[in-house]
CSV table of C-alpha atoms and ligand atoms in Angstrom, one decimal:
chain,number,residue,atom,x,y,z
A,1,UNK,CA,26.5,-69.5,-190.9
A,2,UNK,CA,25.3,-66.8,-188.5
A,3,UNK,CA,23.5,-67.6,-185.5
A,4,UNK,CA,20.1,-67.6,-184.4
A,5,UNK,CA,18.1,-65.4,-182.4
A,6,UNK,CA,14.0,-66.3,-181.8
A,7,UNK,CA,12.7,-62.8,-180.9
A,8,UNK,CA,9.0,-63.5,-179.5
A,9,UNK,CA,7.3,-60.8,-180.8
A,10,UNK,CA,7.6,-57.4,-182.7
A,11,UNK,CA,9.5,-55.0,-181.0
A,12,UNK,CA,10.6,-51.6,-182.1
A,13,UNK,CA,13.3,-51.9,-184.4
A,14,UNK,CA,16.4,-50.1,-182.7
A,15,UNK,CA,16.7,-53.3,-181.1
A,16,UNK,CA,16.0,-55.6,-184.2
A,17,UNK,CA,18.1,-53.6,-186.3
A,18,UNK,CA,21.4,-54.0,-183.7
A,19,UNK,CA,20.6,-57.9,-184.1
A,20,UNK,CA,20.3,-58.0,-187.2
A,21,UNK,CA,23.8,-56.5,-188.1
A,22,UNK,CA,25.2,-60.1,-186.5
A,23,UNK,CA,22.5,-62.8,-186.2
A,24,UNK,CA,19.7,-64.3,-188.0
A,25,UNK,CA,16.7,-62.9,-186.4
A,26,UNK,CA,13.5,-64.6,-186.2
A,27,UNK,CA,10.8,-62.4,-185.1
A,28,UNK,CA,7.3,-63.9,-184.4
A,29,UNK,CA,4.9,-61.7,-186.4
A,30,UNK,CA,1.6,-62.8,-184.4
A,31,UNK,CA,0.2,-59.9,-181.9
A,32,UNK,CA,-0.8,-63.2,-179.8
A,33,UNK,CA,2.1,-64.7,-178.2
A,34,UNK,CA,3.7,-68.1,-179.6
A,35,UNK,CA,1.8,-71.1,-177.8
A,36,UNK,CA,3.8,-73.8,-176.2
A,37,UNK,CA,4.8,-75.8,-179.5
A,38,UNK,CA,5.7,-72.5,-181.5
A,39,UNK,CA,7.8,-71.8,-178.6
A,40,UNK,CA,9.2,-74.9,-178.5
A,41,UNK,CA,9.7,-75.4,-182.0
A,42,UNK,CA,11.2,-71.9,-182.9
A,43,UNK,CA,13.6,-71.4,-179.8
A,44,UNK,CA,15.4,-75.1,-181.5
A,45,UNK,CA,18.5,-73.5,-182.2
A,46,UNK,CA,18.7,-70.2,-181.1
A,47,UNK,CA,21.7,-68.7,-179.2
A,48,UNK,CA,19.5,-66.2,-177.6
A,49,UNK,CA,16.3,-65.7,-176.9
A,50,UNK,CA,14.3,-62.2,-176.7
A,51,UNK,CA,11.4,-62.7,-175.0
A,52,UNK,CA,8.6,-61.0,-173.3
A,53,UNK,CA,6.3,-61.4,-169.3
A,54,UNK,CA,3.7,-63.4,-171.1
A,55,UNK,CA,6.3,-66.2,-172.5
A,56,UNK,CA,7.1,-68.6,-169.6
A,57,UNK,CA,10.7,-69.6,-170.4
A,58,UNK,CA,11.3,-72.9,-168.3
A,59,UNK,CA,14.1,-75.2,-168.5
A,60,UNK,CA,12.3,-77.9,-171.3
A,61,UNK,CA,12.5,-74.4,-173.6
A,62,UNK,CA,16.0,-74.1,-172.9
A,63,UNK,CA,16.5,-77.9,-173.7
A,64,UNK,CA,14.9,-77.1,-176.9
A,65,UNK,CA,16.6,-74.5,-177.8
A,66,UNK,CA,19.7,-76.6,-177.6
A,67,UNK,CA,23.3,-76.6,-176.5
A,68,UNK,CA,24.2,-73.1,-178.6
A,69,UNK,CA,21.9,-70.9,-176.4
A,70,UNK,CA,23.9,-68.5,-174.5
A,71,UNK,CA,21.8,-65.6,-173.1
A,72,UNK,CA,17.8,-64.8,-172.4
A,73,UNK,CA,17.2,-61.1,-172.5
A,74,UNK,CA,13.2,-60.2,-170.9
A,75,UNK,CA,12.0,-57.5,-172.6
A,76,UNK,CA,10.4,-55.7,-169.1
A,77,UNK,CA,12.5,-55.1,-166.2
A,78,UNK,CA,10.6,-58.4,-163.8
A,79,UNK,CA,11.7,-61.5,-164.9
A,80,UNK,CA,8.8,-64.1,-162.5
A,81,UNK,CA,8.2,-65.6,-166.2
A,82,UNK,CA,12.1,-67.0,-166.4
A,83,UNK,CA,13.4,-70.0,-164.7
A,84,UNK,CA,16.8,-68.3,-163.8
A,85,UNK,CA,17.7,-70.9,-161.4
A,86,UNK,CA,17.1,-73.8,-164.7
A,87,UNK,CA,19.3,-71.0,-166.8
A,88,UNK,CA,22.0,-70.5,-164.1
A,89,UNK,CA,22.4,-74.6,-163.8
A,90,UNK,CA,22.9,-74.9,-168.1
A,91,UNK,CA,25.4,-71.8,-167.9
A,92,UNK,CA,22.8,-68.9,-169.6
A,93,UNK,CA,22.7,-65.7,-168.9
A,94,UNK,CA,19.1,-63.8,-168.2
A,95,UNK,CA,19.1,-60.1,-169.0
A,96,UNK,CA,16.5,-57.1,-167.8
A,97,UNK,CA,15.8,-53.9,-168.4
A,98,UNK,CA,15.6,-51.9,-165.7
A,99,UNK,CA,15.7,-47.4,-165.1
A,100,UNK,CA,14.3,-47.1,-169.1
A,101,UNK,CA,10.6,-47.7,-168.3
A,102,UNK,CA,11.1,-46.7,-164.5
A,103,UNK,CA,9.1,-43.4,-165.2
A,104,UNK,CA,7.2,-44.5,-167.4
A,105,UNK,CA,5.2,-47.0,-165.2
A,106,UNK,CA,5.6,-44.6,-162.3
A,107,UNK,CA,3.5,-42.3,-164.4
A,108,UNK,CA,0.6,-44.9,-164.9
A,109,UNK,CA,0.6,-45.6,-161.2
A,110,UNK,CA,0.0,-41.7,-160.2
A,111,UNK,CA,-2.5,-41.6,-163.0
A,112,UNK,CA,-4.0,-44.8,-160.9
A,113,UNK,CA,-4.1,-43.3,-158.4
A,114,UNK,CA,-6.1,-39.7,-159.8
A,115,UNK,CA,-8.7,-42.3,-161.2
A,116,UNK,CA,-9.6,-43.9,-158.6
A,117,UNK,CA,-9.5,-41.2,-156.1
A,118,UNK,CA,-11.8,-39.2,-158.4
A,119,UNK,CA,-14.0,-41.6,-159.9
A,120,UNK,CA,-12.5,-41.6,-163.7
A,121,UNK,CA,-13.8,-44.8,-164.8
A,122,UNK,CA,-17.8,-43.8,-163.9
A,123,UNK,CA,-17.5,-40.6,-165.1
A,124,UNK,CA,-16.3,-41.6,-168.2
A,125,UNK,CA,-18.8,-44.4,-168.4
A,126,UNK,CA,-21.6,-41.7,-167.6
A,127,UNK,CA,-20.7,-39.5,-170.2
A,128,UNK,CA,-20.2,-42.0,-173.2
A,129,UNK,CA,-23.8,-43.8,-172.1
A,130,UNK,CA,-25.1,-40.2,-171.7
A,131,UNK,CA,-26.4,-41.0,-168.1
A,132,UNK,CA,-25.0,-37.9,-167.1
A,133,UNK,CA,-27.7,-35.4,-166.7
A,134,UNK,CA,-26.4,-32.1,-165.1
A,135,UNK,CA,-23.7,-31.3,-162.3
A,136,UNK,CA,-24.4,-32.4,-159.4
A,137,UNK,CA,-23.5,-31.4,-155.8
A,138,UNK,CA,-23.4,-34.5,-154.0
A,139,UNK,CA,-22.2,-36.5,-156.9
A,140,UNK,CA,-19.2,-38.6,-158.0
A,141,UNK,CA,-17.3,-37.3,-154.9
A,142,UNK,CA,-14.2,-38.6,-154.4
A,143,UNK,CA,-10.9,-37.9,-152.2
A,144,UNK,CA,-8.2,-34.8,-152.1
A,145,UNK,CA,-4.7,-36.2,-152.1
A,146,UNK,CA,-2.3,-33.0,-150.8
A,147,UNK,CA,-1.1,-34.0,-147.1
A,148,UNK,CA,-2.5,-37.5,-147.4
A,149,UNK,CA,0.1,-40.3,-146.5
A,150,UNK,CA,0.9,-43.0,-149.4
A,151,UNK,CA,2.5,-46.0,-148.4
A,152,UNK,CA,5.1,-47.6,-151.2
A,153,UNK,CA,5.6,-51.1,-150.5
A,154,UNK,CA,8.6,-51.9,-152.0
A,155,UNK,CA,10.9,-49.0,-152.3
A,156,UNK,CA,12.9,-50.0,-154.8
A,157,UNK,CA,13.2,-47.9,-158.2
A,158,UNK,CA,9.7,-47.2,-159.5
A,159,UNK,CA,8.8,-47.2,-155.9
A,160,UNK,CA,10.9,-44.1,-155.4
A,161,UNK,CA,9.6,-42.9,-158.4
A,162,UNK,CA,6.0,-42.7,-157.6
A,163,UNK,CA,6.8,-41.7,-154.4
A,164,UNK,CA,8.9,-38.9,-155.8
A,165,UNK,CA,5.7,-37.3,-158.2
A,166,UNK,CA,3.1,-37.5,-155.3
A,167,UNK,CA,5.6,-36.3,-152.6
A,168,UNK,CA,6.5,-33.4,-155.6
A,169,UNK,CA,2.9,-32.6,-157.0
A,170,UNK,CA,0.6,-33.1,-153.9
A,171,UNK,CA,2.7,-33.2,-150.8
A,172,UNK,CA,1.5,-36.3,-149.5
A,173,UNK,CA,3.9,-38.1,-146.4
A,174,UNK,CA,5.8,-41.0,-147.3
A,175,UNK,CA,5.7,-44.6,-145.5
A,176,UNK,CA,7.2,-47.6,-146.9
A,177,UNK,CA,8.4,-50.9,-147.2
A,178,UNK,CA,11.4,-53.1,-148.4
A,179,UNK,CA,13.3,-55.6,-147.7
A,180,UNK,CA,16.6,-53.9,-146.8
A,181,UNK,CA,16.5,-50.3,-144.6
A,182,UNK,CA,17.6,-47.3,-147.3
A,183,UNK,CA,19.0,-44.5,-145.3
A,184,UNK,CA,19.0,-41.9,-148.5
A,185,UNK,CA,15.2,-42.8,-149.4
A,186,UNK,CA,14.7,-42.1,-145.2
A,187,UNK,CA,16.5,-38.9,-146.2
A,188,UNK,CA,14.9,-37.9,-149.5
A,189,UNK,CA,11.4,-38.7,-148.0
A,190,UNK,CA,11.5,-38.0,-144.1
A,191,UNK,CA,10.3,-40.9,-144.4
A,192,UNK,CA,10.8,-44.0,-142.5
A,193,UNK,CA,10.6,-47.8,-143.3
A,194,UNK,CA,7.5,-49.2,-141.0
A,195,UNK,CA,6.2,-52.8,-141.0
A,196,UNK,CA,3.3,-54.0,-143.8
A,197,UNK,CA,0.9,-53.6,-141.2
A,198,UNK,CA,1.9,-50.1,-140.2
A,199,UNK,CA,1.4,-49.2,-143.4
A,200,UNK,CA,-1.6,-50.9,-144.2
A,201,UNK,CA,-3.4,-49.0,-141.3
A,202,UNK,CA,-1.4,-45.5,-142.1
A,203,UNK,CA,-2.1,-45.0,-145.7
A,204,UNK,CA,-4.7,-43.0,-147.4
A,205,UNK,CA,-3.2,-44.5,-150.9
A,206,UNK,CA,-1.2,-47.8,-151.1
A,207,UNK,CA,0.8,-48.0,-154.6
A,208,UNK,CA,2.6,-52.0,-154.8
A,209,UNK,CA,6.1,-51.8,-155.9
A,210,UNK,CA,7.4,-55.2,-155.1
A,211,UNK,CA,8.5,-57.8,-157.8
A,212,UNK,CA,6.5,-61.0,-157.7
A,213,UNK,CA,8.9,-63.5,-155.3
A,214,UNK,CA,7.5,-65.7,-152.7
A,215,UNK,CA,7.0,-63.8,-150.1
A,216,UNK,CA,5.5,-61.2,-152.2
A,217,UNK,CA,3.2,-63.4,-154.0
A,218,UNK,CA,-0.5,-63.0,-152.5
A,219,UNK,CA,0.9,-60.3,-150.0
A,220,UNK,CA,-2.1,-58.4,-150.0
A,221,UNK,CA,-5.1,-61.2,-149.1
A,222,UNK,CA,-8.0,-60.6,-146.6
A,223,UNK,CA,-6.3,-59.5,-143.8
A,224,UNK,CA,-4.5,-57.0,-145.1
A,225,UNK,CA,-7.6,-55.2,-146.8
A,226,UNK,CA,-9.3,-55.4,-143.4
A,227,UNK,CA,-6.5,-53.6,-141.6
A,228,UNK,CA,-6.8,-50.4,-144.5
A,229,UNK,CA,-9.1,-47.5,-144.1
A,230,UNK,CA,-12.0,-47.1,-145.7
A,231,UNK,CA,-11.5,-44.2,-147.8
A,232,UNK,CA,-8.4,-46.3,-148.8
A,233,UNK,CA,-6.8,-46.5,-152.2
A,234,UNK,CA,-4.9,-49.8,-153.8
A,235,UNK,CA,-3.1,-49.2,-156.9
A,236,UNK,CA,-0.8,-52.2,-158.3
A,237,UNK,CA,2.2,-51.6,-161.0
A,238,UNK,CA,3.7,-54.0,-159.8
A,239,UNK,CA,2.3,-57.6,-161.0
A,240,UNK,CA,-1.2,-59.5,-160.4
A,241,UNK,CA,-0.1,-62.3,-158.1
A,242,UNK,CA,1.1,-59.6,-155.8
A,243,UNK,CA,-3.3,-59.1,-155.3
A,244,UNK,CA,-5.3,-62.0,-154.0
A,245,UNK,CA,-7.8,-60.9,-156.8
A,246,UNK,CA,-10.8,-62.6,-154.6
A,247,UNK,CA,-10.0,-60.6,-151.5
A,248,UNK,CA,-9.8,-57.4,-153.5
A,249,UNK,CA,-13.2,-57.8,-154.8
A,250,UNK,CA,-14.4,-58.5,-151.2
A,251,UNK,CA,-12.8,-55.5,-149.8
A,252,UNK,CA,-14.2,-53.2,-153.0
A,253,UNK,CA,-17.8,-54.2,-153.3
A,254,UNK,CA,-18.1,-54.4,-149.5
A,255,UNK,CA,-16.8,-51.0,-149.8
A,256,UNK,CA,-13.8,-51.5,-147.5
A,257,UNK,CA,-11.5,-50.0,-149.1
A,258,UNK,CA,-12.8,-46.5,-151.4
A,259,UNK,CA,-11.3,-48.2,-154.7
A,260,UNK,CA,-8.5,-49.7,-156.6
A,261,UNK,CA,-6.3,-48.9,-159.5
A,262,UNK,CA,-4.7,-52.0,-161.8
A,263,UNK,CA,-2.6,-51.9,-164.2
A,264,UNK,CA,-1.9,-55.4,-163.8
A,265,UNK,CA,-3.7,-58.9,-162.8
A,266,UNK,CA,-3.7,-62.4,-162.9
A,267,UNK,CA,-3.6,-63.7,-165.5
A,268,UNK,CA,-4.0,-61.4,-167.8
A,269,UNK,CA,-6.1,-60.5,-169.7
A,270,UNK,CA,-8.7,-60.9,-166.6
A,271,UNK,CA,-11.2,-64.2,-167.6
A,272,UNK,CA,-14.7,-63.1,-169.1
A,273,UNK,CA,-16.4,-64.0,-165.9
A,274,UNK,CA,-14.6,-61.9,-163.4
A,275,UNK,CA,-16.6,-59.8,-161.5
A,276,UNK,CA,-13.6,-57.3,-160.7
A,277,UNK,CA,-14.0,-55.8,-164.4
A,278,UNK,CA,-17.5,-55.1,-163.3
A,279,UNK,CA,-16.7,-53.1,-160.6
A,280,UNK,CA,-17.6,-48.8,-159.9
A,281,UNK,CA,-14.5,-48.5,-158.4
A,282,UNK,CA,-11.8,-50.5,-160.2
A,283,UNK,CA,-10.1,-49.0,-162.5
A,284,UNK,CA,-8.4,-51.7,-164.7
A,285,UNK,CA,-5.8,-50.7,-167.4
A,286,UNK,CA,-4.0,-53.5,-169.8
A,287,UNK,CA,-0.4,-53.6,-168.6
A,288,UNK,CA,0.5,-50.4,-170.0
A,289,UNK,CA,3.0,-49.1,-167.5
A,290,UNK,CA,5.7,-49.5,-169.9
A,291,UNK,CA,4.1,-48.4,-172.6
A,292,UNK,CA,5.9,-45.3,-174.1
A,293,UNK,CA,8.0,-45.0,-177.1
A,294,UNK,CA,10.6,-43.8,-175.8
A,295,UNK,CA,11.0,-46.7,-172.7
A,296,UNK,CA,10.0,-49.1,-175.4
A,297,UNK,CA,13.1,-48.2,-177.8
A,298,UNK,CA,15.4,-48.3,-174.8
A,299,UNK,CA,14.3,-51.7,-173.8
A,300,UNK,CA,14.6,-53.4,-177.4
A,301,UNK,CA,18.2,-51.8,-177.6
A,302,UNK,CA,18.9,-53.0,-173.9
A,303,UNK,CA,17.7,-56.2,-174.9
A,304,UNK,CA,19.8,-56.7,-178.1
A,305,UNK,CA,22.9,-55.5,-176.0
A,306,UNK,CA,22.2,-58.1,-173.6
A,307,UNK,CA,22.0,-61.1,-176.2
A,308,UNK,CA,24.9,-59.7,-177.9
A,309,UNK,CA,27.4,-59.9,-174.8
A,310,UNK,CA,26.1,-63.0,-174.4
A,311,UNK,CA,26.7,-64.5,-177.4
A,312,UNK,CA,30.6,-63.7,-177.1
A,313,UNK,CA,30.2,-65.2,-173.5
A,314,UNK,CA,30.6,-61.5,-172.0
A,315,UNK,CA,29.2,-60.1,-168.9
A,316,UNK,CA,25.9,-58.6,-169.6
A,317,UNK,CA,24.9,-55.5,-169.3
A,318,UNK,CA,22.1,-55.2,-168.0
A,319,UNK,CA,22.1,-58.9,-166.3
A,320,UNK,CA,18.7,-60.0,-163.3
B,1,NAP,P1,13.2,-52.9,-157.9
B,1,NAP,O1,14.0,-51.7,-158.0
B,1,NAP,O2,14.0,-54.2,-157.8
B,1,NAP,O3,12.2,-52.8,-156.7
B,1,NAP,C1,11.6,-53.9,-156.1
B,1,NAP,C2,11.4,-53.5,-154.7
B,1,NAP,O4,10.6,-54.5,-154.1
B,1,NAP,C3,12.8,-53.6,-153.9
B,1,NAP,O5,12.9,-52.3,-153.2
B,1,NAP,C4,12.6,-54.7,-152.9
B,1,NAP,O6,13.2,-54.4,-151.7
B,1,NAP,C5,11.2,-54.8,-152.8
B,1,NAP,N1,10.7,-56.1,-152.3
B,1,NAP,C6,10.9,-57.3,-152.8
B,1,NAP,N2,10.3,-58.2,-152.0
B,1,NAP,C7,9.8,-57.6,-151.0
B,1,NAP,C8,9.1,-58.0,-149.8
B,1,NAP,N3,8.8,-59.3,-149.6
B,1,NAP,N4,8.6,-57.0,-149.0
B,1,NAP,C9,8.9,-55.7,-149.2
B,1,NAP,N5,9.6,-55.3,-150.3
B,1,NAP,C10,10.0,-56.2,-151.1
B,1,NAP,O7,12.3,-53.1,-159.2
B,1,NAP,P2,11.5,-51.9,-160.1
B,1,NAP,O8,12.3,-51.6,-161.3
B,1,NAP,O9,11.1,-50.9,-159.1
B,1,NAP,O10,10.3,-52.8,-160.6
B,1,NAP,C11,9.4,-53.3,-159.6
B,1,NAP,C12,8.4,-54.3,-160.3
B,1,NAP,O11,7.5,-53.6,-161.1
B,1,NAP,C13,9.0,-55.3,-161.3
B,1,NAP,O12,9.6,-56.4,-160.7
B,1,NAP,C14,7.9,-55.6,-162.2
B,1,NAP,O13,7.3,-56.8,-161.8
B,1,NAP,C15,7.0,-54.4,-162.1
B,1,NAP,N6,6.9,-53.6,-163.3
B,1,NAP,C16,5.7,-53.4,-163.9
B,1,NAP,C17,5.5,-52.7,-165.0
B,1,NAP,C18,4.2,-52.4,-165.7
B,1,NAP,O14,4.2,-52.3,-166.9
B,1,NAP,N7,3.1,-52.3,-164.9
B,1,NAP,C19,6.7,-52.0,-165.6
B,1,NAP,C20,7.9,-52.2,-164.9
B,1,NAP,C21,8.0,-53.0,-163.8
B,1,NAP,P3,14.8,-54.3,-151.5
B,1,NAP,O15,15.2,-53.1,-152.2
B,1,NAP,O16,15.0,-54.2,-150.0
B,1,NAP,O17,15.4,-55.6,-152.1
């Protein structure tokens, strides 16, 4: 009999189609992710487990899933959603997918970055509610970017990314922050690491590039909006929990900060009654950094590879 693989949602079939040469492949067909019980009930049995930053994989799912289950493969390259310290103790590998989508979502987070600096989101509201009348000198101004300093906090790969397009196309100066010192990025960018608050009070655009850990979680909460200028941008690729979401809405309607740019929040999608969907100047999209074809065909084959060298108990390839 060939074994099972629970594959929580449709993905593009590169990925499915290498599993399928060798497993049974379950794929849930819902757009919705599985609840808690489907997950429970269709994991039973699996040796691996495809699953995506909306399925929280704990340790009771791996008890479900049962004794056979070898290998958990995210499809995104964060993995905040998996337990890897619950799969680590039962012997299971957790695979990523990390480089593939790196453009991709640096691309949403310059795009971010043109929309809130130049007022997409009302201008595009104007036009479709046909509020806009004629053009208007003193209107809809917004900020140049060329010289301007961006600070990346975390310089890790789509950090470097993003800083690499608006270093490239606008000639903005580089600050940053990480956890370790990168000598080549110093190099690449002139650029030199500096403390959050440093940066905070530098930047003309902040981009967050950190994964969601810890110390990252909340890292951007009153204080740090008071210490930004006021023509200040915030874009976030990164994840929501990175954002004190009521702080942000402080800091925009207060005006602050100039405006924000999120491709991400918590949770997601935002709750009817939040009043940051409401905002002039927040540009909210719905977790799309990722979303190309051709990042989205790399991950499901990265994916596959992952559950397959875990199923033979080999190193995988792409491991968190
Ligand atoms: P990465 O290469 O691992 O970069 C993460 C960076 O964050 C690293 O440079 C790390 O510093 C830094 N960091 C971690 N904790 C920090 C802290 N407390 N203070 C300062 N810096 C800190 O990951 P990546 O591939 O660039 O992806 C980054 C994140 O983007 C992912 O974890 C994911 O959550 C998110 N993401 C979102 C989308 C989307 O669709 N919007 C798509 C892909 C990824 P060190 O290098 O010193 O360790």
């Amino acid at each position: 009999m060939r074994n099972k693989i629970f594959v929580t949602r449709i993905i593009p079939e590169a990925g499915l189609k290498l599993l399928r040469e060798q497993f049974d492949v379950d794929v849930w067909q819902d757009s919705l992710p599985p609840d808690r019980e489907a997950m429970l009930t269709r994991a039973k049995g699996a040796i691996g487990l495809l699953t995506l930053l909306s399925d929280k994989i704990d340790g009771e799912i791996m008890d479900a899933a049962g004794p056979k289950l070898r290998g958990i493969a995210n499809y995104a390259v964060g993995f905040n959603n998996i337990d890897v310290a619950a799969a680590s103790q039962r012997g299971i590998d957790v695979g990523n997918t990390p480089d593939v989508l790196t453009d991709a979502t640096a691309d949403i987070a310059v795009g971010l970055v043109l929309a809130a600096a130049r007022h997409f989101q009302s201008s595009i509201l104007q036009v479709r509610a046909l509020q806009w009348k004629t053009w208007e000198p003193m209107g809809l101004l917004g900020y140049d970017l060329n010289g301007k300093t961006l600070g990346i906090v975390g310089m890790g790969r789509i950090g470097a990314a993003v800083a690499r397009k608006l270093v490239g196309g606008w000639g903005m100066k580089v600050v940053y922050t990480s956890r370790s010192s990168k000598p080549e990025i110093d190099q690449e960018f002139n650029a030199g690491r500096v403390s959050m608050d440093e940066l905070l009070s530098q930047s003309d655009v902040v981009s967050l590039h950190t994964d969601l850990n810890e110390q990252t979680k909340h890292m951007m909460s009153d204080r740090e909006f008071a210490m930004m200028k006021p023509n200040a941008i915030l874009v976030n690729t990164a994840r929501g929990g990175v954002i004190d979401q009521a702080a942000l809405y402080r800091a925009l309607k207060s005006k602050s900060i100039f405006a924000a740019g999120l491709d991400v929040t918590d949770p997601e999608p935002l709750p009817d009654e939040s009043p940051l969907r409401e905002l002039e100047n927040c540009t909210i999209l719905p977790h799309i950094g990722s979303a190309t074809f051709e990042a989205r065909e790399q991950m499901s084959l990265m994916a596959a590879q992952n559950l397959i060298a875990a199923s033979v108990g080999q190193p995988l390839p792409f491991p968190v």
